[in-house]
mmCIF file of C-alpha atoms in Angstrom:
data_model
loop_
_atom_site.group_PDB
_atom_site.id
_atom_site.type_symbol
_atom_site.label_atom_id
_atom_site.label_comp_id
_atom_site.label_asym_id
_atom_site.label_seq_id
_atom_site.Cartn_x
_atom_site.Cartn_y
_atom_site.Cartn_z
ATOM 1 C CA MET A 873 -25.685 -11.923 -3.521
ATOM 2 C CA ILE A 874 -23.088 -13.831 -5.530
ATOM 3 C CA ALA A 875 -22.016 -17.312 -4.437
ATOM 4 C CA ALA A 876 -18.405 -17.281 -3.194
ATOM 5 C CA ALA A 877 -17.360 -20.296 -5.276
ATOM 6 C CA SER A 878 -18.279 -18.598 -8.546
ATOM 7 C CA SER A 879 -17.346 -15.002 -7.678
ATOM 8 C CA ALA A 880 -13.807 -15.191 -9.106
ATOM 9 C CA ASP A 881 -15.082 -16.644 -12.381
ATOM 10 C CA LEU A 882 -17.832 -14.042 -12.580
ATOM 11 C CA MET A 883 -15.375 -11.229 -11.865
ATOM 12 C CA LEU A 884 -12.995 -12.446 -14.585
ATOM 13 C CA HIS A 885 -15.876 -12.841 -17.045
ATOM 14 C CA GLN A 886 -17.127 -9.307 -16.362
ATOM 15 C CA LEU A 887 -13.605 -7.891 -16.750
ATOM 16 C CA ALA A 888 -13.031 -9.740 -20.014
ATOM 17 C CA HIS A 889 -16.357 -8.595 -21.476
ATOM 18 C CA ARG A 890 -16.638 -5.031 -20.245
ATOM 19 C CA LYS A 891 -16.977 -2.229 -22.735
ATOM 20 C CA GLN A 892 -13.695 -0.359 -23.305
ATOM 21 C CA GLY A 893 -13.734 3.127 -21.819
ATOM 22 C CA HIS A 894 -16.682 2.397 -19.523
ATOM 23 C CA ALA A 895 -16.836 1.995 -15.766
ATOM 24 C CA LEU A 896 -16.658 -1.401 -14.148
ATOM 25 C CA PRO A 897 -19.966 -3.218 -13.709
ATOM 26 C CA GLY A 898 -21.878 -2.460 -10.498
ATOM 27 C CA ASP A 899 -20.954 -5.792 -8.903
ATOM 28 C CA PHE A 900 -17.384 -4.496 -8.484
ATOM 29 C CA TYR A 901 -18.695 -1.799 -6.151
ATOM 30 C CA ARG A 902 -21.518 -3.596 -4.323
ATOM 31 C CA GLU A 903 -20.834 -7.296 -4.007
ATOM 32 C CA GLU A 904 -19.283 -8.589 -0.783
ATOM 33 C CA ALA A 905 -17.730 -11.508 -2.698
ATOM 34 C CA PHE A 906 -15.889 -9.117 -5.044
ATOM 35 C CA TYR A 907 -14.711 -7.064 -2.067
ATOM 36 C CA GLN A 908 -13.382 -10.218 -0.399
ATOM 37 C CA LEU A 909 -11.534 -11.179 -3.592
ATOM 38 C CA ASP A 910 -9.887 -7.731 -3.606
ATOM 39 C CA LEU A 911 -8.825 -8.207 0.010
ATOM 40 C CA ASP A 912 -7.549 -11.751 -0.513
ATOM 41 C CA HIS A 913 -5.702 -11.156 -3.777
ATOM 42 C CA LEU A 914 -4.546 -7.566 -3.478
ATOM 43 C CA PHE A 915 -4.772 -5.745 -0.151
ATOM 44 C CA HIS A 916 -3.709 -8.685 2.019
ATOM 45 C CA ARG A 917 -0.900 -9.822 -0.333
ATOM 46 C CA GLU A 918 0.733 -6.751 -1.864
ATOM 47 C CA TRP A 919 2.502 -3.556 -0.843
ATOM 48 C CA ILE A 920 -0.006 -0.775 -0.201
ATOM 49 C CA PHE A 921 0.814 2.942 -0.101
ATOM 50 C CA ALA A 922 0.296 4.054 3.504
ATOM 51 C CA GLY A 923 1.549 7.634 3.689
ATOM 52 C CA HIS A 924 4.562 9.909 3.404
ATOM 53 C CA ASP A 925 7.552 9.678 5.706
ATOM 54 C CA CYS A 926 7.343 13.467 6.260
ATOM 55 C CA GLU A 927 4.105 12.742 8.170
ATOM 56 C CA ILE A 928 6.191 11.095 10.899
ATOM 57 C CA PRO A 929 9.432 13.120 11.006
ATOM 58 C CA LYS A 930 10.367 12.568 14.678
ATOM 59 C CA ALA A 931 10.688 9.561 16.956
ATOM 60 C CA GLY A 932 7.281 8.703 18.384
ATOM 61 C CA ASP A 933 5.332 10.257 15.511
ATOM 62 C CA TYR A 934 2.724 7.905 14.077
ATOM 63 C CA PHE A 935 -0.375 7.532 11.939
ATOM 64 C CA THR A 936 -2.959 4.778 11.813
ATOM 65 C CA LEU A 937 -4.702 3.208 8.865
ATOM 66 C CA GLN A 938 -6.864 0.270 7.946
ATOM 67 C CA VAL A 939 -5.627 -2.233 5.351
ATOM 68 C CA GLY A 940 -8.614 -4.419 4.583
ATOM 69 C CA GLN A 941 -9.432 -6.181 7.819
ATOM 70 C CA TYR A 942 -6.243 -5.085 9.596
ATOM 71 C CA PRO A 943 -5.887 -1.903 11.667
ATOM 72 C CA LEU A 944 -2.258 -0.724 11.607
ATOM 73 C CA ILE A 945 -0.016 1.787 13.371
ATOM 74 C CA VAL A 946 2.905 3.202 11.348
ATOM 75 C CA ALA A 947 5.450 4.840 13.663
ATOM 76 C CA ARG A 948 8.966 6.220 13.663
ATOM 77 C CA ALA A 949 11.103 4.603 16.376
ATOM 78 C CA ALA A 950 13.909 6.195 18.400
ATOM 79 C CA ASP A 951 16.499 4.842 15.925
ATOM 80 C CA GLY A 952 14.745 6.702 13.081
ATOM 81 C CA ARG A 953 13.395 3.560 11.429
ATOM 82 C CA ILE A 954 9.774 3.313 10.339
ATOM 83 C CA HIS A 955 7.773 0.398 11.734
ATOM 84 C CA ALA A 956 4.285 -0.909 11.033
ATOM 85 C CA HIS A 957 2.371 -2.914 13.627
ATOM 86 C CA HIS A 958 -1.064 -4.379 13.991
ATOM 87 C CA ASN A 959 -3.025 -1.925 16.135
ATOM 88 C CA THR A 960 -4.164 -4.652 18.518
ATOM 89 C CA CYS A 961 -3.016 -5.258 22.089
ATOM 90 C CA ARG A 962 -1.481 -8.671 22.610
ATOM 91 C CA HIS A 963 -3.240 -9.069 25.967
ATOM 92 C CA ARG A 964 -6.953 -8.888 25.142
ATOM 93 C CA GLY A 965 -7.020 -7.782 21.511
ATOM 94 C CA PHE A 966 -8.189 -4.243 22.270
ATOM 95 C CA LYS A 967 -7.327 -1.457 19.817
ATOM 96 C CA VAL A 968 -4.175 0.257 21.146
ATOM 97 C CA CYS A 969 -4.415 3.596 19.336
ATOM 98 C CA ASP A 970 -7.637 5.336 18.254
ATOM 99 C CA ALA A 971 -6.098 8.578 16.979
ATOM 100 C CA ALA A 972 -5.531 9.013 13.250
ATOM 101 C CA HIS A 973 -2.095 10.568 13.838
ATOM 102 C CA GLY A 974 0.017 12.080 16.575
ATOM 103 C CA SER A 975 3.131 11.631 18.640
ATOM 104 C CA ALA A 976 3.555 9.297 21.591
ATOM 105 C CA LYS A 977 6.455 8.104 23.681
ATOM 106 C CA ARG A 978 4.528 4.856 24.116
ATOM 107 C CA PHE A 979 1.319 3.312 22.881
ATOM 108 C CA VAL A 980 -0.807 2.356 25.882
ATOM 109 C CA CYS A 981 -3.743 -0.002 25.585
ATOM 110 C CA PRO A 982 -6.737 1.649 27.285
ATOM 111 C CA TYR A 983 -8.028 -1.696 28.583
ATOM 112 C CA HIS A 984 -5.237 -2.964 30.894
ATOM 113 C CA GLN A 985 -2.523 -0.381 30.157
ATOM 114 C CA TRP A 986 -0.043 -2.635 28.405
ATOM 115 C CA SER A 987 2.559 -0.214 27.008
ATOM 116 C CA TYR A 988 4.402 -0.575 23.718
ATOM 117 C CA ASP A 989 7.396 1.304 22.330
ATOM 118 C CA PRO A 990 6.992 2.836 18.828
ATOM 119 C CA ASP A 991 9.213 -0.015 17.567
ATOM 120 C CA GLY A 992 6.556 -2.465 18.817
ATOM 121 C CA ARG A 993 8.321 -3.860 21.885
ATOM 122 C CA LEU A 994 6.209 -4.497 24.973
ATOM 123 C CA ILE A 995 7.582 -2.136 27.638
ATOM 124 C CA ARG A 996 5.165 -2.738 30.505
ATOM 125 C CA ALA A 997 2.501 -5.339 31.104
ATOM 126 C CA ARG A 998 0.444 -4.566 34.180
ATOM 127 C CA ALA A 999 -0.277 -7.592 36.396
ATOM 128 C CA MET A 1000 2.083 -9.830 34.401
ATOM 129 C CA ASP A 1001 4.933 -10.108 36.889
ATOM 130 C CA GLN A 1002 5.188 -13.888 36.748
ATOM 131 C CA ALA A 1003 8.673 -15.306 36.348
ATOM 132 C CA ASP A 1004 7.595 -17.292 33.267
ATOM 133 C CA PHE A 1005 6.206 -14.221 31.411
ATOM 134 C CA ASP A 1006 8.614 -13.117 28.679
ATOM 135 C CA ALA A 1007 7.662 -9.596 27.539
ATOM 136 C CA ALA A 1008 9.822 -10.035 24.401
ATOM 137 C CA GLU A 1009 7.244 -12.537 23.111
ATOM 138 C CA TYR A 1010 4.317 -10.114 23.427
ATOM 139 C CA GLY A 1011 5.247 -7.057 21.381
ATOM 140 C CA LEU A 1012 2.810 -5.710 18.854
ATOM 141 C CA LYS A 1013 2.489 -8.027 15.881
ATOM 142 C CA PRO A 1014 4.585 -6.534 13.077
ATOM 143 C CA ALA A 1015 3.455 -5.749 9.568
ATOM 144 C CA HIS A 1016 5.991 -5.024 6.846
ATOM 145 C CA ALA A 1017 6.982 -1.409 6.176
ATOM 146 C CA GLU A 1018 9.303 0.097 3.582
ATOM 147 C CA SER A 1019 10.045 3.674 2.632
ATOM 148 C CA ALA A 1020 11.160 4.717 -0.846
ATOM 149 C CA GLY A 1021 11.490 8.263 -2.107
ATOM 150 C CA GLY A 1022 9.501 9.606 0.824
ATOM 151 C CA TYR A 1023 6.614 7.174 0.315
ATOM 152 C CA ILE A 1024 5.756 4.578 2.967
ATOM 153 C CA PHE A 1025 4.378 1.238 1.862
ATOM 154 C CA VAL A 1026 3.010 -1.491 4.131
ATOM 155 C CA SER A 1027 2.111 -5.118 3.651
ATOM 156 C CA VAL A 1028 0.126 -7.406 5.932
ATOM 157 C CA ALA A 1029 1.148 -10.498 3.948
ATOM 158 C CA PRO A 1030 3.215 -13.043 5.883
ATOM 159 C CA ASN A 1031 5.697 -13.033 2.975
ATOM 160 C CA PRO A 1032 5.136 -9.983 0.806
ATOM 161 C CA PRO A 1033 6.542 -9.661 -2.697
ATOM 162 C CA ASP A 1034 10.105 -8.410 -3.016
ATOM 163 C CA PHE A 1035 10.058 -4.651 -2.466
ATOM 164 C CA SER A 1036 13.406 -3.856 -4.066
ATOM 165 C CA ALA A 1037 12.017 -3.582 -7.590
#
């Protein structure tokens, strides 16, 4: 196991000294520290190809995917826009959608039946009828989604790089 403090230096050293035309050293495929560097510096910061917009042609169509440590739902809303959300209920953190793809009028958490619109808004929160509960504050946490040329890209970064380029 590689120490976390030196893993970035070791990765850079191995990249700089690898033989041209050969595969990456085994550490790139086996080491947890290298995997974490990939997550921290690439998958959790950049735009990642998620799928094709033809996979979700109608309102309510969706697919799920995992971006590093983050489970996501990518769905087409009633207005035709594509949204990406963290696939985690805001009530107890349960996974909202287990299916790989499908169509749903609403995403319903199997734990306490909180219901979310494909655009991420909380529609119904069972047993949360208190006057001080504001459903608008408890929609699914958004991830960034963009579509270009039929390709959908997502980013879990708080401030992803500019997509326009």
